[in-house]
CSV table of C-alpha atoms in Angstrom, one decimal:
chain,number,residue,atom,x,y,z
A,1,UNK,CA,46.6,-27.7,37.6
A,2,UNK,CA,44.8,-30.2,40.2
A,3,UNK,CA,41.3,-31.5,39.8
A,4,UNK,CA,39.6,-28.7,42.3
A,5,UNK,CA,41.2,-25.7,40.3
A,6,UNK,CA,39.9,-27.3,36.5
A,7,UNK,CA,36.2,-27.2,38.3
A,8,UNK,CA,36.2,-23.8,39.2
A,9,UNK,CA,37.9,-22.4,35.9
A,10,UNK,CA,34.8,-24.5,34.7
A,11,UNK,CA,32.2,-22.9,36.3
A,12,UNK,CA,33.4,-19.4,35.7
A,13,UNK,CA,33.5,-20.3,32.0
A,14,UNK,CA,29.5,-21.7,32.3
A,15,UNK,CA,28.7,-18.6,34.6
A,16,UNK,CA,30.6,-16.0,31.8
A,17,UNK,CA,27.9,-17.5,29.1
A,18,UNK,CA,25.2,-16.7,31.2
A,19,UNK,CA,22.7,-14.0,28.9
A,20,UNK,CA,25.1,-14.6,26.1
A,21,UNK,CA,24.2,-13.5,23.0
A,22,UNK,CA,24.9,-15.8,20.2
A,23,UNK,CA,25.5,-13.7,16.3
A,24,UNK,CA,23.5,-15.7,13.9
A,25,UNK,CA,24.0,-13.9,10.5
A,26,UNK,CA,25.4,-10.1,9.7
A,27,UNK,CA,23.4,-8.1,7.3
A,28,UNK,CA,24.6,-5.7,4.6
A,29,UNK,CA,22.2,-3.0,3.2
A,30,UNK,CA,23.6,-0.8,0.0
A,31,UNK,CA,21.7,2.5,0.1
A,32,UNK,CA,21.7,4.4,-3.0
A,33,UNK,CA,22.4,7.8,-3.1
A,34,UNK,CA,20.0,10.2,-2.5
A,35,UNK,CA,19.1,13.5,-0.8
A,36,UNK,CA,15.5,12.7,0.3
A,37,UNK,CA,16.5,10.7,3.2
A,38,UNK,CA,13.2,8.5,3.0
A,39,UNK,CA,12.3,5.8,5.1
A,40,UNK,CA,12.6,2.0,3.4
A,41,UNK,CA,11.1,-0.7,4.6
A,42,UNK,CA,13.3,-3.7,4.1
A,43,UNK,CA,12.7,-7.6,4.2
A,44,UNK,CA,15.0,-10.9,3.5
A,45,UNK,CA,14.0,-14.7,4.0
A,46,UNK,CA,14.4,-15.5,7.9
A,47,UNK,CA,14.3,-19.1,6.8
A,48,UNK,CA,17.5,-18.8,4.8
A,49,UNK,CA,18.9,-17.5,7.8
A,50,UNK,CA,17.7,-19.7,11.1
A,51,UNK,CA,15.2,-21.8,11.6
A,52,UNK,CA,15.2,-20.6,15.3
A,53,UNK,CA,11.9,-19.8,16.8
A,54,UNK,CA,10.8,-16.3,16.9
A,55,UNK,CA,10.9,-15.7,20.7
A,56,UNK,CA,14.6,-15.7,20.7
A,57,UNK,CA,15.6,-13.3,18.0
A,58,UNK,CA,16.8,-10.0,18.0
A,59,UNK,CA,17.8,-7.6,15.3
A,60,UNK,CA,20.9,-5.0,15.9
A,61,UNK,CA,22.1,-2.2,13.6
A,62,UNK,CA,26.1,-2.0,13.7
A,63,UNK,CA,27.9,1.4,13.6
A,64,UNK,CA,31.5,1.5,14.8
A,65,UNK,CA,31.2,0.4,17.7
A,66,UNK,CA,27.4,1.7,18.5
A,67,UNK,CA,24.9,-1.4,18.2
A,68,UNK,CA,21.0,-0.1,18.6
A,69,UNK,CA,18.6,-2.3,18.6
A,70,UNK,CA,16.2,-2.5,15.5
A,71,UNK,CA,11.8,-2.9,15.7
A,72,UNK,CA,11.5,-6.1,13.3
A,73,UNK,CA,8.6,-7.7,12.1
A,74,UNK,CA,8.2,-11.9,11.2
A,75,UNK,CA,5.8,-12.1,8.7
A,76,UNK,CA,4.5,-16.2,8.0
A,77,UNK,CA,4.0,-17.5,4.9
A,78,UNK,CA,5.1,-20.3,2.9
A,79,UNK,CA,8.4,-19.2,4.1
A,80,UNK,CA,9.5,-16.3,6.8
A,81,UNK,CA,10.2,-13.2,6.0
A,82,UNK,CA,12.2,-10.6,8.2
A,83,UNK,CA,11.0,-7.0,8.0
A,84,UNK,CA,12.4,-3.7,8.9
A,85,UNK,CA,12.1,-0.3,8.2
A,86,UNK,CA,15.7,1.6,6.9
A,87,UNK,CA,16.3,5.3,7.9
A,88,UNK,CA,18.6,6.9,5.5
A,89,UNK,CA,18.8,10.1,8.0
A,90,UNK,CA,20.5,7.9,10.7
A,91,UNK,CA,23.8,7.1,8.7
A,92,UNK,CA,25.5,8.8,5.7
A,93,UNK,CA,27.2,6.1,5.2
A,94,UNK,CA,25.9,4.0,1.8
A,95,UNK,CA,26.2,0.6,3.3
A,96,UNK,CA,24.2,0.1,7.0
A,97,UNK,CA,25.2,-3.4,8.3
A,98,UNK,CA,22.8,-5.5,11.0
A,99,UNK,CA,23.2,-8.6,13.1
A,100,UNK,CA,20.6,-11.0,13.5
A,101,UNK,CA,21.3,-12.2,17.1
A,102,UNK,CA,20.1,-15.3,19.0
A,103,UNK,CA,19.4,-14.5,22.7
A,104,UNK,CA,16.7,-12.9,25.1
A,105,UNK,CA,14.6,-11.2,22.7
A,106,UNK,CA,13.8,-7.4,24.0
A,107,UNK,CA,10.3,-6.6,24.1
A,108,UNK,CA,8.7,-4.6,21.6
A,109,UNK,CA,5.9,-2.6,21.5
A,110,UNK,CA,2.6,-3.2,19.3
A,111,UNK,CA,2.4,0.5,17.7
A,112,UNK,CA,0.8,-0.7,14.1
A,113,UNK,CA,-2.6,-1.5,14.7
A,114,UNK,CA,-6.0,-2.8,12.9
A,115,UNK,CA,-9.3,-1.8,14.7
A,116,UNK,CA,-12.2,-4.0,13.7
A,117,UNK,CA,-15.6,-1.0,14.0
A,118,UNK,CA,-17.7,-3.2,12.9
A,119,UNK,CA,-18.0,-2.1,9.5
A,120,UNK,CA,-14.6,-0.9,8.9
A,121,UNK,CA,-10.9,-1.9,9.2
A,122,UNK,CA,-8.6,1.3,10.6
A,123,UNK,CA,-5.3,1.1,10.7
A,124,UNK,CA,-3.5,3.1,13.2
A,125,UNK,CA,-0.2,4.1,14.3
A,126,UNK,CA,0.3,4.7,18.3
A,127,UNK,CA,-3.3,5.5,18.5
A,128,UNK,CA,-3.8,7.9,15.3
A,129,UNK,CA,-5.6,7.2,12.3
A,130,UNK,CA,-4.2,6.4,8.9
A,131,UNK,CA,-6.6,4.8,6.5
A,132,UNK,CA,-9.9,3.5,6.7
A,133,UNK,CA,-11.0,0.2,4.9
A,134,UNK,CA,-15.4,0.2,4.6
A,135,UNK,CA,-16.2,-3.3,4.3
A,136,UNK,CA,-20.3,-3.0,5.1
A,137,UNK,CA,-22.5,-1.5,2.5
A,138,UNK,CA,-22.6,2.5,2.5
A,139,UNK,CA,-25.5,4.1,1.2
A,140,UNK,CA,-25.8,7.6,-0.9
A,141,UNK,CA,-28.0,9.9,1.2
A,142,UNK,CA,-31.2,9.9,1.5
A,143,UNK,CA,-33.6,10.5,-1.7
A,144,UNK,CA,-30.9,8.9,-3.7
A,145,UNK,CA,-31.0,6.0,-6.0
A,146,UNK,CA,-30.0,2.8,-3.8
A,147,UNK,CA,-28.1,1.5,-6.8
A,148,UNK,CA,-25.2,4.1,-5.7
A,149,UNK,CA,-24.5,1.9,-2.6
A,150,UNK,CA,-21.1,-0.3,-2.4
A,151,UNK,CA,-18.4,-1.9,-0.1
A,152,UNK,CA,-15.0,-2.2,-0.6
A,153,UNK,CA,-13.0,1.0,-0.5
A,154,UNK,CA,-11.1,2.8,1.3
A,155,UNK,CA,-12.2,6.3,3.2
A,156,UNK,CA,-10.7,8.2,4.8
A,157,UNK,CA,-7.2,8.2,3.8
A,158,UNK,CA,-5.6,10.5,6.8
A,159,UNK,CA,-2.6,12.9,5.7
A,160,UNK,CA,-0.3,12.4,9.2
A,161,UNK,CA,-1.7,15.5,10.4
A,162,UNK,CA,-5.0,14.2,10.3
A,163,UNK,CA,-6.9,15.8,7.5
A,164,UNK,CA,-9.1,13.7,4.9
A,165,UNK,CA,-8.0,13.4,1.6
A,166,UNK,CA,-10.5,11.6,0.3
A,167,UNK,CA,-13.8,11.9,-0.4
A,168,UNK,CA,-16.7,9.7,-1.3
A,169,UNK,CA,-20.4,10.6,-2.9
A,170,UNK,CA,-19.8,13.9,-4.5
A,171,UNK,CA,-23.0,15.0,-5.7
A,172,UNK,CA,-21.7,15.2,-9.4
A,173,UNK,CA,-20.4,11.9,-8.7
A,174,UNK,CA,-22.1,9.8,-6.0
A,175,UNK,CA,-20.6,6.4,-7.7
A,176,UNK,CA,-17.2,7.8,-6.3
A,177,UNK,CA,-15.7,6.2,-3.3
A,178,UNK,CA,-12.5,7.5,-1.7
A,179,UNK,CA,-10.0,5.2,-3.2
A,180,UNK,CA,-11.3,2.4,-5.1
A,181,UNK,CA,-10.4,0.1,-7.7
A,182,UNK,CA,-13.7,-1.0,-10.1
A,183,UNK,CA,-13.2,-1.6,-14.1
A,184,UNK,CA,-15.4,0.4,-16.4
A,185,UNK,CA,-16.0,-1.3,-19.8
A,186,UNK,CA,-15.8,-5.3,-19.3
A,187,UNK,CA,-16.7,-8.0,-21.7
A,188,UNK,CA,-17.9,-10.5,-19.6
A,189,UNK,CA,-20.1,-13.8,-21.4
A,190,UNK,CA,-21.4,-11.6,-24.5
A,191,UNK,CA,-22.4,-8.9,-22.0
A,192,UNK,CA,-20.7,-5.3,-21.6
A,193,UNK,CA,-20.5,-4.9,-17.7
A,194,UNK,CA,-19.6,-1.9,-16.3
A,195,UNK,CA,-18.1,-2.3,-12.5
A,196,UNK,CA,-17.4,1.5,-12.1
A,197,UNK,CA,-21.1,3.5,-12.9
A,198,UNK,CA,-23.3,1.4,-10.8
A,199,UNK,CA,-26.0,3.4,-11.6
A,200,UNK,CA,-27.0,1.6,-14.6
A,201,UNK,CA,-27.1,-1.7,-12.6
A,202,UNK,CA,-24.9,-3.6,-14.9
A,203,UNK,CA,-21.8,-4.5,-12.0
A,204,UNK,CA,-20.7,-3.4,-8.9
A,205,UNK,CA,-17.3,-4.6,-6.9
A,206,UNK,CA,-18.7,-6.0,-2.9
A,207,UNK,CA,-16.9,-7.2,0.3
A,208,UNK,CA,-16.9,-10.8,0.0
A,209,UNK,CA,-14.9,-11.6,2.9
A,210,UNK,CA,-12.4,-10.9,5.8
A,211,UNK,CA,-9.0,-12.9,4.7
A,212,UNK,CA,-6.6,-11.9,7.4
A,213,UNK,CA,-5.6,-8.6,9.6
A,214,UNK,CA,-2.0,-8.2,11.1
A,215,UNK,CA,-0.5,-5.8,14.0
A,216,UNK,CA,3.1,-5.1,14.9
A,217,UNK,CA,5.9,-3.2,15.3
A,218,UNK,CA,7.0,-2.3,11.7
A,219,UNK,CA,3.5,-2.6,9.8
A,220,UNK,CA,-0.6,-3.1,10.1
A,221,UNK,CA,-2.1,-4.6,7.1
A,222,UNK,CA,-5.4,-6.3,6.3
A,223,UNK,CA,-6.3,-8.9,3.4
A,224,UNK,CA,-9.9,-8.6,2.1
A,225,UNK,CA,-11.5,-10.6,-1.1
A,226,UNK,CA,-13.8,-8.4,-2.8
A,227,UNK,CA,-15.8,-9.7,-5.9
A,228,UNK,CA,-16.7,-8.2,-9.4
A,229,UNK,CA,-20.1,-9.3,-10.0
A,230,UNK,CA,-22.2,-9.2,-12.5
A,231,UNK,CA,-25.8,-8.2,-13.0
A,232,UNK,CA,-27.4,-10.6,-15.4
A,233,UNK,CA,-30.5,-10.5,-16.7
A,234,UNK,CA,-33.9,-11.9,-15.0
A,235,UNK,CA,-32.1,-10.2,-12.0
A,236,UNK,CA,-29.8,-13.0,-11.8
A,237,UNK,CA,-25.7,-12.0,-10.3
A,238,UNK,CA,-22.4,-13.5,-11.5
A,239,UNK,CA,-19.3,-13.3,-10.2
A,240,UNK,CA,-16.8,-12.2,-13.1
A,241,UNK,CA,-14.1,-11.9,-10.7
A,242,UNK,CA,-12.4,-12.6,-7.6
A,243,UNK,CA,-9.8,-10.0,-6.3
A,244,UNK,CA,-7.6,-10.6,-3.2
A,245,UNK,CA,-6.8,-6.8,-2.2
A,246,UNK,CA,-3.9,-6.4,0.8
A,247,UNK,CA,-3.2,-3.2,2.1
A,248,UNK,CA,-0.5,-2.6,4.3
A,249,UNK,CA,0.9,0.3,6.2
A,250,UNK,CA,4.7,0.8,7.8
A,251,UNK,CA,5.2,2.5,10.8
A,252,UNK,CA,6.1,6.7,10.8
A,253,UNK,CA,9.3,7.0,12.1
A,254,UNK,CA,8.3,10.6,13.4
A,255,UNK,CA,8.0,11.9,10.0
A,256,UNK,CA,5.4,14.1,8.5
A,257,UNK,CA,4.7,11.0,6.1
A,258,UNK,CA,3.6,7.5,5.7
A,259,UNK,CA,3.9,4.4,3.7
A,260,UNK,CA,1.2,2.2,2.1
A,261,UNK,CA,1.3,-0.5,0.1
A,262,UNK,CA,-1.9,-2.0,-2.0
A,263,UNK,CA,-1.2,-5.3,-4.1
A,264,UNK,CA,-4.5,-6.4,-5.8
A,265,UNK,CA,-4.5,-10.2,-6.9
A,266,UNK,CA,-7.1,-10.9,-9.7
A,267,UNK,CA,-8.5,-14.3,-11.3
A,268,UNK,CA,-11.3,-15.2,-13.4
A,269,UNK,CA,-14.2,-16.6,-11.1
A,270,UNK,CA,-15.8,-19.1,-13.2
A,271,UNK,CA,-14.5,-20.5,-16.9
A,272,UNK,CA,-15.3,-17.6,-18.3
A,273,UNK,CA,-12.6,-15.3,-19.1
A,274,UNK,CA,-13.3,-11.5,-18.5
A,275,UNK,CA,-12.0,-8.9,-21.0
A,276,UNK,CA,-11.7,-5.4,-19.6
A,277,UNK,CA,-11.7,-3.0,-22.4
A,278,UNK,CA,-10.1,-0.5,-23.4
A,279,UNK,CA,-12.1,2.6,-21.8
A,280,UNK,CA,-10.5,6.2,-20.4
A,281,UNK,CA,-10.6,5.9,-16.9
A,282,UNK,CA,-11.2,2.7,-14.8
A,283,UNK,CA,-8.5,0.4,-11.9
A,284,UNK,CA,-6.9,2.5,-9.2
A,285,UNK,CA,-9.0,5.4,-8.5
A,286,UNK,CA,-8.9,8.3,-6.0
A,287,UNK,CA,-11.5,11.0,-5.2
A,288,UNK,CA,-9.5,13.8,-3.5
A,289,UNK,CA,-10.8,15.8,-0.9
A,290,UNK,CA,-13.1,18.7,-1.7
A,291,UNK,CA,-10.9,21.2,-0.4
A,292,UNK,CA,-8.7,21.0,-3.3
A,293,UNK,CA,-9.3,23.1,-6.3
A,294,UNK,CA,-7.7,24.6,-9.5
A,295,UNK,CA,-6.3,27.5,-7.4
A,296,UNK,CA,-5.0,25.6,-4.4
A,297,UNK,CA,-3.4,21.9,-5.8
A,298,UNK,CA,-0.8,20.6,-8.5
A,299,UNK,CA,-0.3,17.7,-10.2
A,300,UNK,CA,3.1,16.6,-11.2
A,301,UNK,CA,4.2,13.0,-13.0
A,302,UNK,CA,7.2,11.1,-13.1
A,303,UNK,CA,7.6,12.7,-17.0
A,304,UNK,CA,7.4,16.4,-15.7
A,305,UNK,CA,3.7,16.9,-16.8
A,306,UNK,CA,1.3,18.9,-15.1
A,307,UNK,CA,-2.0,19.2,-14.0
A,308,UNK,CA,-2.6,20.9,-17.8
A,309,UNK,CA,-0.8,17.5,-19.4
A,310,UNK,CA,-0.9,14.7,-17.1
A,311,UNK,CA,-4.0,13.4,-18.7
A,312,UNK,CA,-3.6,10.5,-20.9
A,313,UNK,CA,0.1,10.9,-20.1
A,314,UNK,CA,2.2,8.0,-18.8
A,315,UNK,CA,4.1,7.8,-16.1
A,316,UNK,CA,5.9,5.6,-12.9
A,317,UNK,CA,4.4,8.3,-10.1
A,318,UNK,CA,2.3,10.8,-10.1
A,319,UNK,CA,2.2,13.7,-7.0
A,320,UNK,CA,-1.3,15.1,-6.3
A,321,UNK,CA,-1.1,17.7,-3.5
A,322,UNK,CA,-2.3,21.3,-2.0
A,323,UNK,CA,-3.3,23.7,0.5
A,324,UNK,CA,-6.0,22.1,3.1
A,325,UNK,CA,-7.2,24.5,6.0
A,326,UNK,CA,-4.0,25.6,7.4
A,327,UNK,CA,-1.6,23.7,5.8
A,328,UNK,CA,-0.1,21.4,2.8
A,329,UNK,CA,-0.6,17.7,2.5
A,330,UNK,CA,-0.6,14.9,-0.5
A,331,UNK,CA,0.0,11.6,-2.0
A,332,UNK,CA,2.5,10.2,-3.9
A,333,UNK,CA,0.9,7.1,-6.3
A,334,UNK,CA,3.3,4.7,-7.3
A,335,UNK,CA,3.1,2.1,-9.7
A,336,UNK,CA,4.7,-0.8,-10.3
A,337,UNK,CA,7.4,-2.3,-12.9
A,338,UNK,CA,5.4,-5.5,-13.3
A,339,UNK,CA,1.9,-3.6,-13.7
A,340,UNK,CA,0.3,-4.0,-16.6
A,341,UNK,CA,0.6,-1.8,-19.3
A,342,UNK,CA,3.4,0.0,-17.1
A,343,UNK,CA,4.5,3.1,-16.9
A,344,UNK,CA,0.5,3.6,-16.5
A,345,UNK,CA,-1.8,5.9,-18.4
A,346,UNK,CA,-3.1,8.3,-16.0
A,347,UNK,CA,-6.9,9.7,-16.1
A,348,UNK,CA,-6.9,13.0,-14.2
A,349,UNK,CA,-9.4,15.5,-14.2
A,350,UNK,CA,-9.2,18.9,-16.2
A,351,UNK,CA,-8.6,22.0,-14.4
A,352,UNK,CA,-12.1,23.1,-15.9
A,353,UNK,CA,-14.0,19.8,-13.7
A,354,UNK,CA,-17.0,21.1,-11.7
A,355,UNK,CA,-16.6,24.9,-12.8
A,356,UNK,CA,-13.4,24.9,-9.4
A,357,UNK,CA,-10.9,21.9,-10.8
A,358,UNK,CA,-12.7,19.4,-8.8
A,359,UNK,CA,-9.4,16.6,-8.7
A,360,UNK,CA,-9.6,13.3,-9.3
A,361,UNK,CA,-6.5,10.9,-9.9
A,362,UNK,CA,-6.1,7.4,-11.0
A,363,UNK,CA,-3.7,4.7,-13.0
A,364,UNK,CA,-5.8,3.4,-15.5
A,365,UNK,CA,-4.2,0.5,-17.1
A,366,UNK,CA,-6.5,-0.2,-19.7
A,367,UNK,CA,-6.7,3.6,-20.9
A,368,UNK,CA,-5.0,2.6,-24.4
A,369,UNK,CA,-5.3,-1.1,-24.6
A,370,UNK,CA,-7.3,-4.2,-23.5
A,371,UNK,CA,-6.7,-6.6,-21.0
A,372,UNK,CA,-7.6,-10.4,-21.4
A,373,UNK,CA,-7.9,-11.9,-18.2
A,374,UNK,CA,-8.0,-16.1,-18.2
A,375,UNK,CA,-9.0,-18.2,-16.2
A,376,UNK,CA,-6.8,-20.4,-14.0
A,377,UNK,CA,-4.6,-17.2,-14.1
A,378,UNK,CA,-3.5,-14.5,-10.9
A,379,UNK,CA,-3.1,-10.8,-12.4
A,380,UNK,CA,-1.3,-8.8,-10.2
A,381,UNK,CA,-1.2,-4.6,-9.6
A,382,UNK,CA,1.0,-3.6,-7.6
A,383,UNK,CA,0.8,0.5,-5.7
A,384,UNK,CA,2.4,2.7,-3.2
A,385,UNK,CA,1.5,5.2,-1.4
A,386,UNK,CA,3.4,8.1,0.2
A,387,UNK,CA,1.2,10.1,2.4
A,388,UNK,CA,2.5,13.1,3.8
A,389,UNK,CA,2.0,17.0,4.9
A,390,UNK,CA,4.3,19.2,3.1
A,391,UNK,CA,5.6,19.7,-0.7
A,392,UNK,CA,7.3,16.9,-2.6
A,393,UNK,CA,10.2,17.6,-4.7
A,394,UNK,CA,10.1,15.3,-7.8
A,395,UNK,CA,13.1,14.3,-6.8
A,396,UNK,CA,12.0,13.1,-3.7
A,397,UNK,CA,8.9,11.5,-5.6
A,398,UNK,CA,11.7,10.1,-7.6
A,399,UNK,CA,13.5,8.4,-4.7
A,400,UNK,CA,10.8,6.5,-3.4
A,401,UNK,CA,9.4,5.1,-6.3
A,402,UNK,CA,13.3,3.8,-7.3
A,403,UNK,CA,13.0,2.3,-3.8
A,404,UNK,CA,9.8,0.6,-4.2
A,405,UNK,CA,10.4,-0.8,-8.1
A,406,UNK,CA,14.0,-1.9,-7.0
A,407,UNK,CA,13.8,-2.4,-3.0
A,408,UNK,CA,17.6,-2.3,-1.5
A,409,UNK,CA,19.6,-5.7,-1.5
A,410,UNK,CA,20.5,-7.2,1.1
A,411,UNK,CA,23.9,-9.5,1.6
A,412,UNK,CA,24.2,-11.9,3.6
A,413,UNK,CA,26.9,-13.7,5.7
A,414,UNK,CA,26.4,-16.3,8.2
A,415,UNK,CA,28.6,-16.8,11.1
C-alpha cells in the first residue's frame, strides 16, 4: 500500500466519525410486576457515570433493535443526578435497558414550568395548571378577624382535568388552607403554641423566603422556607422553627394523572428545642373541595379502612376521591418509610362533618405520640401525591406507593 492510498483510507476513517456518537454507560431498570402500568420517575448519580458537560449528553431507551430517545432532566447539587420518567405501558418486558450517549445532544423542549404571579408559584405542564403555591399573605373576607390571614400553602391543587380540589376558608373553618402543613399543640420555651388555630394568636407558619424554582423537561419544582413563629407575650414573635418545603411535579405523560412530590426539612430555629405534642390532627393537611360530600366521595387506606374507619387508623396511603361536576377525580397521599411515626395516623373527618360529610384528610404524625425536635438537628417528612381523574384501585394505590418507598434500581455498566 503506497503513501497516497494510506492518506485517503485515513481520511475516510476521520470523515466516517464525523456525528459519531460515542456510548458512555448502559442502564438497566428492573420493573416490578404490576398491572397498573404507572409512570416512575427514575434518577441515578450522573457523576458516577461522566463527568462530561451537560450539553453533550443524550439519553436512549434500547429495545431490540428500536433506540428512542428519552426527555432527561440534570438536576445540580452537591453531586448530579440524572432524571427520567419510566413508562411501564411502553414495554412488558421487566427489565428496560438505556444508554447514556455522548454526542450532539437533541433539543428538548421546556414543557414543566414555574410561573412567578407575583404572589404565587404555579407550576404547569405545556401550559395547564397543576398546583398553586400562595406565598403573599391571603386574607379571610371581609368582616372577618385578620388573625385568619397566612402564607404558605398550597391552593389550588388542579385534578388533570382542571377542577379544584382544594379549598381554603370554609366558613366553619376559615383557619383551613388548601394543603398545608402547621403543628397544633407545640411546647415551645414553657409556652403551648398552637401553629394550626391561628385564631387564638398563639402561632402561625409565614413565607420567609423564595429558595430556588426549576423548569424542564421531566419536572417543575420550587424550594420555599417557611417559618413557625411564635407569638410571645408583650406582642413580641419567635421563630420556633425553620422548614425548608420543596415541592416538585413530573411531567404527565398523556395520562389522566400526575405526580407530586413534597419533602419538608425541619430544624429548631434558635437553642430551644420545640416539642410538638401529641394532639389529634396536625402536619400534612388537606381541605378538599366543597363539592365532595358523604354521598358523592370515599375514602380508602392502605389497611382497607373506609371513610367509616380510616380515622385514627394507620396506614402507608390513603385515596380520597369522588364525583365533581361531571366527572371523577382524587388524590392518592403517600407517605414515606422514613416518616416519623410511619405508617402514619390519619385524622379524617366523620361522615357526620358539617351536617353533608364535609372531607378533610391529613397524616398526622403526632396523633398518638410526641415528637422532640433538637436543635442542630434536620427532621425530614417525606409525601407523594398522585393526582388524577378517574377511580383508583387499591391496587393501583398500592403500586405507586411501593414505587415511591422503594424507587426501581438501577445497574450500571460502563463501556
Amino acid at each position: 500500500m503506497n503513501r497516497f492510498t494510506c492518506w485517503l483510507l485515513l481520511l475516510a476513517a476521520v470523515g466516517s466519525t464525523k456525528g459519531y456518537a460515542q456510548t458512555i454507560a448502559t442502564l438497566q431498570v428492573v420493573v416490578p410486576p404490576t398491572t397498573s402500568s404507572l409512570e416512575t420517575p427514575i434518577k441515578t448519580s450522573l457523576d458516577a457515570l461522566t463527568f462530561l458537560p451537560d450539553s453533550v449528553l443524550t439519553l436512549v431507551e434500547v429495545q431490540g433493535t428500536k433506540r428512542t430517545s428519552v426527555p432527561f432532566q440534570i438536576e445540580h447539587g452537591s453531586e448530579r443526578t440524572l432524571h427520567w420518567i419510566l413508562d411501564p405501558a411502553a414495554s412488558k418486558t421487566s427489565k428496560r435497558a438505556y444508554e447514556l450517549v455522548k454526542g450532539k445532544a437533541n433539543k428538548t423542549s421546556v414543557p414543566m414550568r414555574v410561573q412567578d404571579g407575583q404572589g404565587s408559584f404555579t407550576l404547569t405542564s405545556k401550559g395547564t395548571n397543576l398546583l398553586r403555591y400562595n406565598y403573599k399573605t391571603v386574607y379571610p373576607p371581609t368582616g372577618i378577624d385578620t388573625a385568619y390571614k397566612r402564607s404558605g400553602f398550597i391552593h389550588p391543587l388542579w385534578s388533570p382535568h382542571g377542577q379544584e380540589l382544594t379549598r381554603i376558608q370554609a366558613p366553619d373553618h376559615y383557619h383551613h388552607y388548601g394543603i398545608w402543613n402547621p403543628w397544633t399543640h407545640v411546647l415551645f420555651e414553657k409556652d403551648t403554641v398552637d401553629f394550626w388555630n391561628i385564631r387564638d394568636r398563639k402561632g402561625t407558619v409565614r413565607f420567609a423566603k423564595a429558595v430556588s424554582t426549576t423548569e424542564g423537561p421531566v419536572y417543575s419544582e420550587y424550594q420555599v422556607l417557611q417559618e413557625h413563629i411564635a407569638f410571645k407575650k408583650g406582642g413580641k414573635e419567635k421563630v420556633a422553627l425553620n422548614e425548608l418545603q420543596a415541592v416538585r411535579v413530573y411531567q404527565p405523560q398523556g395520562k389522566d394523572y400526575y405526580i407530586a412530590d413534597v419533602t419538608i426539612n425541619m430544624n429548631c430555629a434558635s437553642a430551644s428545642p420545640v416539642l410538638l405534642l401529641a394532639y389529634r390532627y396536625g402536619g400534612f393537611g388537606w381541605r378538599t373541595t366543597e363539592k365532595w360530600n358523604k354521598d358523592n366521595s370515599e375514602v380508602l387506606t392502605s389497611e382497607g379502612k373506609t371513610r367509616k374507619e380510616a380515622d385514627g387508623s394507620t396506614a402507608r396511603w390513603c385515596i380520597v376521591q369522588g364525583q365533581i361536576d361531571n366527572d371523577y377525580a382524587g388524590v392518592v397521599m403517600m407517605s414515606f418509610p422514613t416518616n416519623y411515626n410511619h405508617p402514619e395516623p390519619l385524622r379524617i373527618w366523620p361522615e357526620t362533618q358539617n351536617g353533608r360529610g364535609d372531607m378533610f384528610a391529613n397524616f398526622s404524625p403526632t396523633k398518638n405520640k410526641n415528637w422532640q425536635l433538637d436543635p442542630g438537628q434536620t427532621y425530614t417528612l417525606k409525601y407523594r401525591l398522585i393526582v388524577y381523574n378517574g377511580h383508583f384501585t387499591k391496587e393501583k394505590a398500592e403500586s405507586g406507593w411501593q414505587a415511591f418507598s422503594a424507587e426501581p434500581k438501577v445497574t450500571v455498566q460502563r463501556k
